[in-house]
Amino acid sequence: MKKKRYILLPILLLFFSFVACNQQKPLTNNTENIEQMQYKQNHQSDITTYIREQFSSISDVTAVVYNQELIVAIKATTFQQINEQSIEKKVKKKLKKQFQFKKITVSSDQKIFIEINKIHQSSDNLKEKFNHIKKLLKDNA
């Protein structure tokens, strides 16, 4: 009887772990959303590459584009953190000259940086997440 328990317990644990890990969200066939994400990823990489090339005072940058609105989050190098606001203004000015967007927002806020990275990890509810970032930006202003 005890031998059966020792054999049955690992088998049941294995079975439940496979069942639990196999539950995924259903895939949607929204090709428009996929095309938008591919376009945005290419565009975002152009923007981030441009900023990295133009500003040596920026250690990391991430961006998100939605409906011709651009939000960029930057991290200044250790010695330039005092001048973050002036760096934001310079970045925004250069981006306005280089790229055509309805609205460009640049922020050095760590929370904005994290939220944009969350968008890159999961493209679900893109509009909601973008509006959430815009709301955070308004709260910080």
Short mmCIF file of C-alpha atoms in Angstrom, two decimals:
data_model
loop_
_atom_site.label_atom_id
_atom_site.label_comp_id
_atom_site.label_asym_id
_atom_site.label_seq_id
_atom_site.Cartn_x
_atom_site.Cartn_y
_atom_site.Cartn_z
CA MET A 1 0.00 0.00 0.00
CA LYS A 2 2.79 2.44 0.90
CA LYS A 3 4.62 1.63 -2.33
CA LYS A 4 1.54 2.58 -4.32
CA ARG A 5 1.36 5.91 -2.50
CA TYR A 6 4.99 6.71 -3.22
CA ILE A 7 4.48 5.98 -6.91
CA LEU A 8 1.07 7.60 -7.21
CA LEU A 9 2.00 10.88 -5.49
CA PRO A 10 4.78 11.93 -7.94
CA ILE A 11 2.64 10.93 -10.90
CA LEU A 12 -0.26 13.07 -9.66
CA LEU A 13 2.05 16.02 -8.97
CA LEU A 14 3.50 15.72 -12.46
CA PHE A 15 0.04 15.50 -14.00
CA PHE A 16 -1.25 18.60 -12.16
CA SER A 17 1.85 20.61 -13.00
CA PHE A 18 1.41 19.86 -16.71
CA VAL A 19 -2.27 20.76 -16.61
CA ALA A 20 -1.59 24.01 -14.71
CA CYS A 21 1.24 25.08 -17.03
CA ASN A 22 -0.76 24.30 -20.15
CA GLN A 23 -3.51 26.87 -19.54
CA GLN A 24 -2.82 29.80 -21.85
CA LYS A 25 -4.81 32.73 -23.12
CA PRO A 26 -6.53 32.11 -26.45
CA LEU A 27 -4.75 33.63 -29.42
CA THR A 28 -6.53 36.39 -31.29
CA ASN A 29 -6.43 36.79 -35.04
CA ASN A 30 -6.11 40.55 -34.98
CA THR A 31 -3.64 41.11 -37.82
CA GLU A 32 -4.05 44.87 -37.62
CA ASN A 33 -2.69 44.90 -34.07
CA ILE A 34 0.25 42.70 -35.11
CA GLU A 35 1.08 44.99 -38.03
CA GLN A 36 0.90 48.03 -35.76
CA MET A 37 3.25 46.42 -33.24
CA GLN A 38 5.78 45.48 -35.94
CA TYR A 39 5.72 49.01 -37.31
CA LYS A 40 6.05 50.48 -33.84
CA GLN A 41 8.94 48.20 -32.89
CA ASN A 42 10.87 49.20 -36.01
CA HIS A 43 10.08 52.86 -35.42
CA GLN A 44 10.97 52.64 -31.74
CA SER A 45 14.34 51.09 -32.50
CA ASP A 46 15.06 53.96 -34.93
CA ILE A 47 14.18 56.49 -32.24
CA THR A 48 16.17 54.84 -29.47
CA THR A 49 19.20 54.38 -31.74
CA TYR A 50 19.03 58.02 -32.78
CA ILE A 51 18.88 59.21 -29.15
CA ARG A 52 21.78 56.97 -28.09
CA GLU A 53 23.90 58.29 -30.95
CA GLN A 54 23.10 61.94 -30.26
CA PHE A 55 23.40 62.02 -26.46
CA SER A 56 26.32 60.57 -24.56
CA SER A 57 24.73 61.75 -21.30
CA ILE A 58 21.97 59.11 -21.62
CA SER A 59 22.70 55.61 -20.35
CA ASP A 60 19.42 53.95 -21.37
CA VAL A 61 16.35 54.86 -23.40
CA THR A 62 13.03 53.28 -24.26
CA ALA A 63 10.12 54.54 -26.33
CA VAL A 64 6.55 53.74 -27.24
CA VAL A 65 4.51 55.02 -30.19
CA TYR A 66 0.72 54.95 -30.41
CA ASN A 67 -1.52 56.96 -32.78
CA GLN A 68 1.30 59.31 -33.82
CA GLU A 69 2.12 60.06 -30.18
CA LEU A 70 5.60 59.32 -28.90
CA ILE A 71 6.58 58.82 -25.28
CA VAL A 72 10.28 58.44 -24.54
CA ALA A 73 11.77 57.52 -21.17
CA ILE A 74 15.44 58.18 -20.57
CA LYS A 75 17.97 57.32 -17.91
CA ALA A 76 20.79 59.81 -17.52
CA THR A 77 24.32 58.73 -16.69
CA THR A 78 25.34 58.96 -13.06
CA PHE A 79 27.12 62.30 -13.44
CA GLN A 80 24.34 63.85 -15.52
CA GLN A 81 21.38 63.01 -13.25
CA ILE A 82 21.44 66.54 -11.87
CA ASN A 83 20.72 67.89 -15.36
CA GLU A 84 17.89 65.49 -16.25
CA GLN A 85 15.32 68.21 -17.00
CA SER A 86 17.63 70.03 -19.38
CA ILE A 87 18.51 66.74 -21.07
CA GLU A 88 14.77 66.02 -21.49
CA LYS A 89 14.27 69.37 -23.21
CA LYS A 90 17.24 68.82 -25.54
CA VAL A 91 16.05 65.33 -26.46
CA LYS A 92 12.53 66.58 -27.16
CA LYS A 93 13.84 69.41 -29.34
CA LYS A 94 16.02 67.03 -31.40
CA LEU A 95 13.19 64.53 -31.79
CA LYS A 96 10.81 67.23 -33.04
CA LYS A 97 13.35 68.17 -35.72
CA GLN A 98 14.09 64.58 -36.74
CA PHE A 99 10.69 62.82 -36.50
CA GLN A 100 7.13 63.83 -37.37
CA PHE A 101 4.72 63.06 -34.52
CA LYS A 102 1.59 64.84 -33.31
CA LYS A 103 2.90 64.87 -29.77
CA ILE A 104 6.29 64.04 -28.26
CA THR A 105 6.81 63.54 -24.54
CA VAL A 106 10.19 62.88 -22.92
CA SER A 107 10.52 61.82 -19.30
CA SER A 108 13.35 60.81 -17.01
CA ASP A 109 10.94 59.31 -14.46
CA GLN A 110 11.82 55.75 -13.50
CA LYS A 111 8.14 54.74 -13.25
CA ILE A 112 7.52 55.76 -16.87
CA PHE A 113 10.58 53.80 -17.94
CA ILE A 114 9.27 50.67 -16.21
CA GLU A 115 5.76 51.05 -17.64
CA ILE A 116 7.07 51.40 -21.21
CA ASN A 117 9.14 48.25 -20.74
CA LYS A 118 5.98 46.46 -19.58
CA ILE A 119 4.34 47.44 -22.88
CA HIS A 120 7.27 45.95 -24.79
CA GLN A 121 6.92 42.67 -22.90
CA SER A 122 3.17 42.32 -23.48
CA SER A 123 1.28 43.96 -26.32
CA ASP A 124 -2.17 43.21 -24.84
CA ASN A 125 -4.41 46.23 -24.21
CA LEU A 126 -1.97 48.59 -25.88
CA LYS A 127 -4.40 51.52 -25.82
CA GLU A 128 -5.13 51.10 -22.10
CA LYS A 129 -1.46 50.84 -21.18
CA PHE A 130 -0.56 53.86 -23.30
CA ASN A 131 -3.32 55.92 -21.68
CA HIS A 132 -2.11 54.76 -18.26
CA ILE A 133 1.37 56.10 -19.05
CA LYS A 134 -0.12 59.40 -20.22
CA LYS A 135 -2.03 59.64 -16.95
CA LEU A 136 1.17 59.00 -14.97
CA LEU A 137 2.88 61.75 -16.92
CA LYS A 138 0.08 64.20 -16.08
CA ASP A 139 0.27 63.26 -12.40
CA ASN A 140 4.00 63.95 -12.37
CA ALA A 141 3.68 67.32 -14.05
#
